[in-house]
């Protein structure tokens, strides 16, 4: 009988760090390709459906009617700014005290530490990048050139879209390529009015229905995942009992588990990656047990780091050795630098006096979307790049709940409706800069023995100019389309609240100015791959998760081919 040693028992084909949006895809792809895969997750186990405690609760069953208490807000000044941190979903967020960090400059860091990560919490907007986005840094002279183009990732977008299920309309726009879509959701009548007016007024601006990860018409591949049609409950952040939206918990992780090749270890905090100088490669990871605080090592041929952008940077910076004293693969010294994010500070609201025979009811878990139109084909403003925007129009209703019997019944059956309100929020591209960076504290450690992370990240003049332009352009668009009572708002929120932090271990062509090559593979450590937001060379305007998922699937495909050739 072949008896395995303890180290052999802890040896796998691949290790995936983090089980969220990107990690779930890495696990699925490796396991489908027959690789024994260990998925290490610092948070607790959350099993689809079994661990969604609020999913079927009625509004009156929440002790605080869905709101946070004053104590919770006082204890969580950062996380309580996030719109989704509320009574029905708060158990999926990291509370402010749980993993403290230092804000050298204000940064609202929103995290979900559990199996599934933030894939349980996301708003499910899923737009592809276009070639115009990949051309950005080179054309406009910032960061470094992307080492990939749209055609490299196009088939992997399709691969992800078909499995995850993305609803959308084929709009035929060069700024926002169409994907392999399930049927689109519908715009409300006032959103359609805005769409038509904008089409008449501007050749280059478009209002479309958002592309989102919801099963509007599930296909066989979705039924095989045990998922069913989205019923428009719009209570997604509680976890969807039908698997109506895509999350790692409902989709990629159970799929990986079904192959028999996945070992999922929750409560396993990756401390660092072990580099073997003689072998000139990474051989495994050091893991702290979240309960016992014991350190255990696990080994594998290939390691995927998908712990969400900032934690991925922290793990790499903490992976020091004689060969890499400043962090794994960090000969260039840029690890942790060129952090960027999306600028979500600006919004606009307006009213429309009309369409009073129509109302908006039901729970469409989606909104309208206005793709970037500024500086698209050439530089035309006093700031670089541009912004996309969301667009929503609806009506609120209220009922008089006083009285009893017939009169109460009549009031309940005849709610009063407001005028149509409409609004847009800006989703701006920010320019990655060396000075926007995260660092590890040289001496202070958290309760798990991990160095405390410092954030030194801020907006710049380009962001301020972009906000001004958004206000001018959208005020003009709404007023020309017949809207009134137009109000603009700059929330002045800190970076981070957009929840799209990126960079720090960017992709690039030159090892002197980037950490990863065109396969998301470390230039300096060929068996380590980074495929989450940390790998992003620039940010564009689109919600980023679809791109992380596509990059991950593409990188696993490459890694497995390289493993078979014994190159890694
Ligand atoms: C309210 C909200 C709305 C959003 N809306 C959208 C949207 O509409 N569209 C979009 O594209 N994106 C959206 N996002 C962002 C999206 O959730 C993230 O882009 C995505 O989840 C990132 O994937 P990830 O795998 O990198 O990180 P995550 O999904 O966060 O997964 C990372 C995992 O790694 C684990 N981990 C971290 N450190 C360690 C460690 N040391 N050891 C082991 N495990 C570790 C974490 O616990 C976590 O489970 C939204 C996010 C939120 C919170
Ligand atoms: S809107 Fe769809 S995905 Fe969201 S909770 Fe409802 S059924 Fe589930």
Tab-separated table of C-alpha atoms in Angstrom, residues 131-149 384-385 429 509 537-538:
chain	number	residue	atom	x	y	z
A	131	UNK	CA	-10.580	47.537	-28.085
A	132	UNK	CA	-10.934	51.274	-27.310
A	133	UNK	CA	-10.480	50.416	-23.614
A	134	UNK	CA	-7.413	48.240	-24.162
A	135	UNK	CA	-5.897	50.999	-26.350
A	136	UNK	CA	-6.377	53.603	-23.579
A	137	UNK	CA	-2.983	53.750	-21.816
A	138	UNK	CA	-0.930	53.648	-25.010
A	139	UNK	CA	-3.094	56.161	-26.858
A	140	UNK	CA	-3.290	58.622	-23.981
A	141	UNK	CA	0.199	58.105	-22.569
A	142	UNK	CA	-0.416	56.837	-19.035
A	143	UNK	CA	0.423	53.607	-17.136
A	144	UNK	CA	1.840	51.034	-19.585
A	145	UNK	CA	0.405	49.449	-22.724
A	146	UNK	CA	-1.881	46.461	-22.218
A	147	UNK	CA	-0.187	43.253	-23.413
A	148	UNK	CA	-3.519	41.912	-24.711
A	149	UNK	CA	-6.138	43.170	-27.115
A	384	UNK	CA	-8.239	62.103	-20.139
A	385	UNK	CA	-10.598	59.184	-20.763
A	429	UNK	CA	-12.157	55.885	-15.372
A	509	UNK	CA	4.899	43.682	-21.853
A	537	UNK	CA	-3.275	47.817	-16.154
A	538	UNK	CA	-6.011	50.442	-16.447
